[in-house]
Tab-separated table of C-alpha atoms in Angstrom:
chain	number	residue	atom	x	y	z
N	11	MET	CA	-14.004	-26.555	16.372
N	12	THR	CA	-15.164	-25.393	19.806
N	13	GLN	CA	-18.014	-22.897	19.504
N	14	PHE	CA	-17.230	-19.425	20.852
N	15	LEU	CA	-20.560	-17.652	20.336
N	16	THR	CA	-23.885	-18.986	21.605
N	17	ALA	CA	-27.377	-19.213	20.206
N	18	ASP	CA	-28.309	-16.350	22.554
N	19	ASP	CA	-25.563	-14.178	21.022
N	20	PHE	CA	-26.974	-14.739	17.562
N	21	ALA	CA	-30.556	-14.175	18.709
N	22	ARG	CA	-29.487	-10.840	20.191
N	23	LEU	CA	-27.703	-9.927	16.956
N	24	ARG	CA	-30.821	-10.666	14.893
N	25	ASP	CA	-32.952	-8.647	17.306
N	26	ILE	CA	-30.603	-5.653	17.106
N	27	ARG	CA	-30.685	-5.730	13.321
N	28	ALA	CA	-34.476	-5.997	13.195
N	29	THR	CA	-35.576	-3.691	16.003
N	30	GLN	CA	-32.650	-1.531	17.132
N	31	PRO	CA	-30.385	-0.924	14.101
N	32	ALA	CA	-29.105	2.368	15.554
N	33	MET	CA	-27.308	0.287	18.187
N	34	ILE	CA	-24.816	-0.818	15.541
N	35	GLY	CA	-23.591	2.722	14.884
N	36	ALA	CA	-23.572	3.379	18.609
N	37	ALA	CA	-21.475	0.263	19.230
N	38	LEU	CA	-18.916	1.454	16.684
N	39	ALA	CA	-18.854	4.947	18.147
N	40	ASP	CA	-18.584	3.760	21.752
N	41	ARG	CA	-16.029	0.993	21.312
N	42	ARG	CA	-12.666	1.334	23.005
N	43	ARG	CA	-10.150	2.339	20.337
N	44	ARG	CA	-6.374	1.988	20.163
N	45	GLU	CA	-3.433	3.340	18.205
N	46	VAL	CA	-2.912	1.597	14.874
N	47	LEU	CA	0.700	0.825	15.775
N	48	ARG	CA	1.814	0.277	19.338
N	49	GLY	CA	4.340	-1.771	21.268
N	50	ASP	CA	6.483	-3.620	18.727
N	51	GLY	CA	5.005	-1.621	15.836
N	52	ARG	CA	3.624	-4.706	14.090
N	53	LEU	CA	0.101	-5.724	13.091
N	54	PHE	CA	-1.773	-9.004	12.791
N	55	ILE	CA	-5.135	-8.498	11.072
N	56	VAL	CA	-7.674	-11.257	10.382
N	57	ALA	CA	-9.326	-10.802	6.973
N	58	ALA	CA	-12.970	-11.572	6.201
N	59	ASP	CA	-13.951	-9.486	3.183
N	60	HIS	CA	-14.081	-12.370	0.695
N	61	PRO	CA	-17.857	-13.124	0.753
N	62	ALA	CA	-18.864	-9.672	-0.495
N	63	ARG	CA	-16.989	-10.347	-3.746
N	64	GLY	CA	-18.789	-13.668	-4.147
N	65	ALA	CA	-15.705	-15.621	-3.037
N	66	LEU	CA	-17.120	-18.171	-0.606
N	67	GLY	CA	-14.759	-21.053	-1.258
N	68	VAL	CA	-11.938	-22.347	0.893
N	69	GLY	CA	-9.754	-25.109	-0.502
N	70	SER	CA	-11.961	-27.751	-2.107
N	71	ASN	CA	-15.175	-26.478	-0.467
N	72	PRO	CA	-16.824	-23.884	-2.759
N	73	VAL	CA	-19.255	-22.686	-0.075
N	74	ALA	CA	-17.150	-22.881	3.080
N	75	MET	CA	-17.834	-19.245	4.015
N	76	ALA	CA	-21.541	-19.312	3.129
N	77	ASP	CA	-22.756	-19.902	6.705
N	78	ARG	CA	-22.569	-16.440	8.276
N	79	TYR	CA	-23.044	-17.745	11.805
N	80	GLU	CA	-20.131	-20.145	11.457
N	81	LEU	CA	-17.958	-17.403	9.955
N	82	LEU	CA	-18.778	-15.040	12.815
N	83	ASP	CA	-17.989	-17.746	15.349
N	84	ARG	CA	-14.614	-18.376	13.723
N	85	LEU	CA	-13.909	-14.634	13.687
N	86	ALA	CA	-14.885	-14.340	17.340
N	87	THR	CA	-12.465	-17.135	18.194
N	88	ALA	CA	-9.686	-15.449	16.238
N	89	LEU	CA	-10.310	-12.018	17.773
N	90	SER	CA	-10.163	-13.509	21.270
N	91	ARG	CA	-6.605	-14.769	20.809
N	92	PRO	CA	-3.563	-12.862	22.125
N	93	GLY	CA	-1.701	-10.904	19.475
N	94	VAL	CA	-4.636	-10.408	17.101
N	95	ASP	CA	-4.736	-6.678	16.477
N	96	GLY	CA	-7.872	-6.381	14.397
N	97	VAL	CA	-10.123	-7.441	11.566
N	98	LEU	CA	-10.589	-6.572	7.886
N	99	GLY	CA	-14.128	-6.692	6.561
N	100	THR	CA	-16.994	-5.160	4.634
N	101	PRO	CA	-19.704	-3.228	6.525
N	102	ASP	CA	-21.938	-6.280	6.987
N	103	ILE	CA	-19.184	-8.208	8.767
N	104	ILE	CA	-17.961	-5.234	10.795
N	105	ASP	CA	-21.525	-4.320	11.843
N	106	ASP	CA	-22.170	-7.876	13.026
N	107	LEU	CA	-18.960	-7.914	15.051
N	108	ALA	CA	-19.699	-4.471	16.521
N	109	ALA	CA	-23.202	-5.524	17.554
N	110	LEU	CA	-21.712	-8.612	19.205
N	111	GLY	CA	-19.320	-6.390	21.183
N	112	LEU	CA	-16.164	-7.949	19.753
N	113	LEU	CA	-14.283	-4.870	18.517
N	114	ASP	CA	-13.029	-3.155	21.664
N	115	ASP	CA	-9.286	-2.457	21.485
N	116	LYS	CA	-9.166	-3.805	17.914
N	117	ILE	CA	-8.142	-2.180	14.638
N	118	ILE	CA	-10.996	-2.107	12.122
N	119	VAL	CA	-9.923	-2.190	8.481
N	120	GLY	CA	-12.779	-1.288	6.134
N	121	SER	CA	-12.843	-3.025	2.745
N	122	MET	CA	-13.918	-0.592	0.026
N	123	ASN	CA	-14.117	-2.178	-3.438
N	124	ARG	CA	-16.034	-5.420	-3.779
N	125	GLY	CA	-17.672	-4.717	-7.146
N	126	GLY	CA	-15.400	-7.085	-9.063
N	127	LEU	CA	-17.491	-10.164	-8.360
N	128	ARG	CA	-15.684	-13.441	-8.813
N	129	GLY	CA	-16.468	-14.947	-12.214
N	130	ALA	CA	-18.350	-11.897	-13.518
N	131	SER	CA	-17.771	-10.512	-17.019
N	132	PHE	CA	-17.121	-7.166	-15.284
N	133	GLU	CA	-14.796	-8.604	-12.633
N	134	MET	CA	-11.946	-6.229	-13.473
N	135	ASP	CA	-14.187	-3.164	-13.147
N	136	ASP	CA	-13.776	-3.320	-9.390
N	137	ARG	CA	-15.720	-0.287	-8.232
N	138	MET	CA	-16.300	0.923	-4.694
N	139	THR	CA	-19.399	-0.882	-3.467
N	140	ALA	CA	-18.696	-1.147	0.277
N	141	TYR	CA	-17.100	1.438	2.589
N	142	ASP	CA	-16.248	4.975	1.516
N	143	VAL	CA	-13.782	7.296	3.206
N	144	PRO	CA	-16.278	9.768	4.759
N	145	THR	CA	-18.274	6.944	6.346
N	146	MET	CA	-15.166	5.272	7.725
N	147	VAL	CA	-13.956	8.530	9.251
N	148	ALA	CA	-17.385	9.253	10.752
N	149	SER	CA	-17.743	5.688	12.094
N	150	GLY	CA	-14.300	5.490	13.649
N	151	ILE	CA	-12.960	2.886	11.238
N	152	ASP	CA	-9.180	2.867	11.680
N	153	PHE	CA	-7.889	1.788	8.285
N	154	ALA	CA	-9.060	1.428	4.670
N	155	LYS	CA	-8.279	-1.360	2.215
N	156	THR	CA	-8.661	-1.736	-1.541
N	157	LEU	CA	-7.943	-4.503	-4.018
N	158	VAL	CA	-6.035	-3.223	-7.081
N	159	ARG	CA	-6.008	-5.809	-9.869
N	160	VAL	CA	-4.500	-4.682	-13.167
N	161	ASP	CA	-5.251	-6.545	-16.402
N	162	LEU	CA	-3.506	-4.857	-19.312
N	163	ASP	CA	-5.948	-6.556	-21.717
N	164	ASP	CA	-9.140	-5.511	-19.894
N	165	PRO	CA	-10.577	-1.984	-20.264
N	166	GLY	CA	-12.263	-2.394	-16.864
N	167	THR	CA	-8.884	-1.818	-15.273
N	168	VAL	CA	-9.087	1.901	-16.095
N	169	ALA	CA	-12.227	2.368	-13.984
N	170	THR	CA	-10.609	0.423	-11.161
N	171	LEU	CA	-7.470	2.573	-11.208
N	172	THR	CA	-9.531	5.758	-11.275
N	173	ALA	CA	-11.541	4.585	-8.274
N	174	MET	CA	-8.320	3.700	-6.457
N	175	ARG	CA	-6.892	7.141	-7.225
N	176	ASP	CA	-9.911	8.803	-5.665
N	177	ALA	CA	-9.881	6.530	-2.611
N	178	VAL	CA	-6.185	7.124	-1.894
N	179	THR	CA	-6.582	10.879	-2.347
N	180	GLN	CA	-9.589	11.026	-0.004
N	181	ALA	CA	-7.965	8.784	2.602
N	182	SER	CA	-4.789	10.842	2.648
N	183	ALA	CA	-6.740	14.085	3.001
N	184	ALA	CA	-8.609	12.554	5.964
N	185	GLY	CA	-5.449	11.147	7.587
N	186	LEU	CA	-6.819	7.614	7.193
N	187	PRO	CA	-4.243	4.876	6.475
N	188	ILE	CA	-5.164	2.944	3.317
N	189	MET	CA	-3.865	-0.492	2.385
N	190	LEU	CA	-3.550	-1.320	-1.330
N	191	GLU	CA	-3.513	-4.969	-2.440
N	192	PRO	CA	-2.083	-4.907	-5.985
N	193	PHE	CA	-1.853	-7.705	-8.549
N	194	LEU	CA	-1.165	-8.073	-12.236
N	195	SER	CA	-4.036	-10.271	-13.384
N	196	ASN	CA	-5.332	-11.824	-16.588
N	197	ARG	CA	-8.033	-14.184	-17.788
N	198	VAL	CA	-7.133	-17.850	-18.136
N	199	ASP	CA	-9.933	-20.094	-19.432
N	200	GLY	CA	-12.444	-17.426	-18.420
N	201	ARG	CA	-11.094	-16.975	-14.882
N	202	ILE	CA	-9.147	-14.047	-13.466
N	203	VAL	CA	-5.765	-15.346	-12.299
N	204	ASN	CA	-3.215	-13.276	-10.383
N	205	ASP	CA	0.364	-13.442	-11.637
N	206	LEU	CA	2.458	-14.320	-8.581
N	207	SER	CA	5.822	-14.193	-10.276
N	208	THR	CA	8.313	-11.920	-8.546
N	209	ASP	CA	8.563	-9.513	-11.480
N	210	ALA	CA	4.774	-9.226	-11.757
N	211	VAL	CA	4.400	-8.438	-8.072
N	212	ILE	CA	7.113	-5.787	-8.316
N	213	LEU	CA	5.394	-4.192	-11.328
N	214	SER	CA	2.040	-4.198	-9.522
N	215	ILE	CA	3.666	-2.377	-6.591
N	216	ALA	CA	5.060	0.283	-8.932
N	217	ILE	CA	1.630	0.889	-10.464
N	218	ALA	CA	-0.232	0.973	-7.151
N	219	SER	CA	2.337	3.195	-5.440
N	220	GLY	CA	1.606	6.086	-7.783
N	221	LEU	CA	-2.151	6.120	-7.215
N	222	GLY	CA	-3.659	9.193	-5.589
N	223	ALA	CA	-2.608	12.789	-5.015
N	224	SER	CA	-0.554	11.776	-1.971
N	225	SER	CA	1.035	8.519	-0.839
N	226	ALA	CA	1.620	9.690	2.734
N	227	TYR	CA	-0.959	7.297	4.230
N	228	THR	CA	-0.540	4.418	1.754
N	229	TRP	CA	0.370	0.904	2.907
N	230	MET	CA	0.858	-2.228	0.805
N	231	LYS	CA	-0.743	-5.660	1.236
N	232	LEU	CA	1.424	-8.120	-0.677
N	233	PRO	CA	1.592	-11.847	-1.364
N	234	VAL	CA	4.540	-13.932	-0.228
N	235	VAL	CA	6.316	-14.998	-3.411
N	236	ASP	CA	9.781	-16.060	-4.492
N	237	ASP	CA	12.599	-13.583	-3.834
N	238	MET	CA	10.756	-11.419	-1.333
N	239	GLU	CA	13.934	-9.392	-0.836
N	240	ARG	CA	13.476	-7.974	-4.348
N	241	VAL	CA	9.776	-7.430	-3.730
N	242	MET	CA	10.355	-5.425	-0.564
N	243	ALA	CA	13.118	-3.442	-2.264
N	244	ALA	CA	10.411	-2.124	-4.621
N	245	THR	CA	8.643	-0.027	-1.965
N	246	THR	CA	9.296	2.194	1.033
N	247	MET	CA	5.675	1.871	2.144
N	248	PRO	CA	4.787	-0.138	5.268
N	249	THR	CA	3.668	-3.583	4.180
N	250	LEU	CA	1.447	-6.350	5.518
N	251	LEU	CA	1.699	-9.822	4.016
N	252	LEU	CA	-1.446	-11.532	2.776
N	253	GLY	CA	-2.153	-15.146	3.518
N	254	GLY	CA	-2.945	-16.627	0.132
N	255	ASP	CA	-5.245	-19.527	-0.597
N	256	ALA	CA	-5.942	-22.356	1.807
N	257	GLY	CA	-4.880	-25.854	0.842
N	258	VAL	CA	-1.121	-25.359	0.947
N	259	ASP	CA	0.792	-27.298	3.622
N	260	PRO	CA	0.388	-25.156	6.781
N	261	ASP	CA	3.975	-25.738	7.901
N	262	GLU	CA	5.263	-24.475	4.548
N	263	THR	CA	2.984	-21.451	4.767
N	264	PHE	CA	4.079	-20.547	8.288
N	265	ALA	CA	7.745	-20.954	7.330
N	266	ALA	CA	7.318	-18.656	4.316
N	267	TRP	CA	5.597	-16.044	6.476
N	268	GLU	CA	8.322	-16.236	9.094
N	269	ASP	CA	11.041	-15.620	6.520
N	270	ALA	CA	9.206	-12.705	4.903
N	271	LEU	CA	8.339	-11.099	8.246
N	272	SER	CA	12.043	-10.593	8.892
N	273	LEU	CA	12.463	-8.267	5.900
N	274	PRO	CA	12.739	-4.463	6.237
N	275	GLY	CA	9.412	-2.744	5.679
N	276	VAL	CA	7.236	-5.740	6.567
N	277	ARG	CA	4.972	-4.798	9.470
N	278	GLY	CA	2.895	-7.938	9.870
N	279	LEU	CA	0.172	-10.161	8.406
N	280	THR	CA	-3.345	-9.785	7.044
N	281	VAL	CA	-4.676	-13.338	6.753
N	282	GLY	CA	-8.174	-14.752	6.381
N	283	ARG	CA	-9.243	-18.127	5.064
N	284	THR	CA	-5.928	-19.851	5.764
N	285	LEU	CA	-6.397	-19.308	9.501
N	286	LEU	CA	-10.180	-19.167	9.799
N	287	TYR	CA	-10.614	-22.517	8.012
N	288	PRO	CA	-7.418	-24.487	8.750
N	289	PRO	CA	-7.166	-28.137	7.643
N	290	ASP	CA	-7.573	-29.449	11.200
N	291	ASP	CA	-10.368	-26.939	11.970
N	292	ASP	CA	-8.493	-25.644	15.039
N	293	VAL	CA	-8.852	-21.894	14.492
N	294	ALA	CA	-7.316	-20.916	17.828
N	295	ALA	CA	-4.177	-22.992	17.270
N	296	ALA	CA	-3.637	-21.673	13.730
N	297	VAL	CA	-4.171	-18.077	14.838
N	298	ASP	CA	-1.804	-18.507	17.785
N	299	ILE	CA	0.994	-19.735	15.517
N	300	ALA	CA	0.566	-16.778	13.158
N	301	ALA	CA	0.334	-14.306	16.046
N	302	GLY	CA	3.606	-15.638	17.421
N	303	LEU	CA	5.301	-15.050	14.081
N	304	VAL	CA	4.163	-11.403	14.024
N	305	HIS	CA	4.554	-10.573	17.708
N	306	THR	CA	7.621	-12.532	18.741
N	307	ASP	CA	7.278	-11.432	22.372
N	308	LEU	CA	4.053	-13.400	22.909
C-alpha cells in the first residue's frame, strides 16, 4: 500500500498530544463542517471503532489493527477518496484524525459503547465507555453510534438496553442523529456470535427501534443478509449497511452491497475492515469501488 501520511505528520501528532493537547479540541471546533445529507442524500462512512472493543483482527491476522500508525495511514487514504462522506470512530481515533487535519468537510460519527470487550465474561454488558451525547454536541460531532447486541440468555443485556435507551433519549433531545447497530447474539463455545439469519435481524430491528423516549433521530446500521427486502420492510428508519467481516470474496461482497443499496430506506454504507484491509492491500481501489456503489454519479 502506498503511504499517505509521513513520518513528519506522525511526529507532529505526537508533539500535539504531548505538549499542545488543547489543539485537538480546537481542531474539532474549527473544522469545516457540512450537512449530514446533501446532494444525492446518501452516505458512505468508513468505520474504525473496532480497536476500542479489543477487536484488532482482520481475516486471519488477529492483530492487523494493532499498529495505530498504519491504521491512521489507511484511514487517511480512505478519507482522501472521492465519495467518502466521513468516519466512524472512538475519541482516540477521531482526535488523531482531527489533529492531523483530515476531518474538514467530513461527517464525524462518534462511537459510544465499547465496554463489551471481545472475549470478556461481561461482553454483553456493553456500557458507554467512549463518547457521550453532551460531549459530542459540544465538540461538533455530527452523528452518534451504538452497538446493540441482545442475548436473551445473558443478564448483561438488560444493562446494555438501558444504556441504549438513555443514549437515544439524550440524542433525540439534542437533535443529534444516532445510529443503532442491533444484533441477536448468543455464546457459542465461549464466544459471542451474532445471528445473521433474516428472522433474527428483523427481530433485532424491532427491539432496537423501540429504545428511547423518541425515535425521531434514530437510524439503523444493519448487516447484509438473505432476503434484505424483508429486512428493510421491518423499519421506516434511514439505514446504512455495515460491511461485515473481511475474508469473504470481495466481488461477492460488492455485489451484495449493490443489490441491498437499491432497496427503499437504504441510505448508504458504513464499512471498516473490509475496505481498510482488503486482500490485495489496495485501500484506495477498494474504497473507490464502494464509493461508486453508494454515490452512483461519481
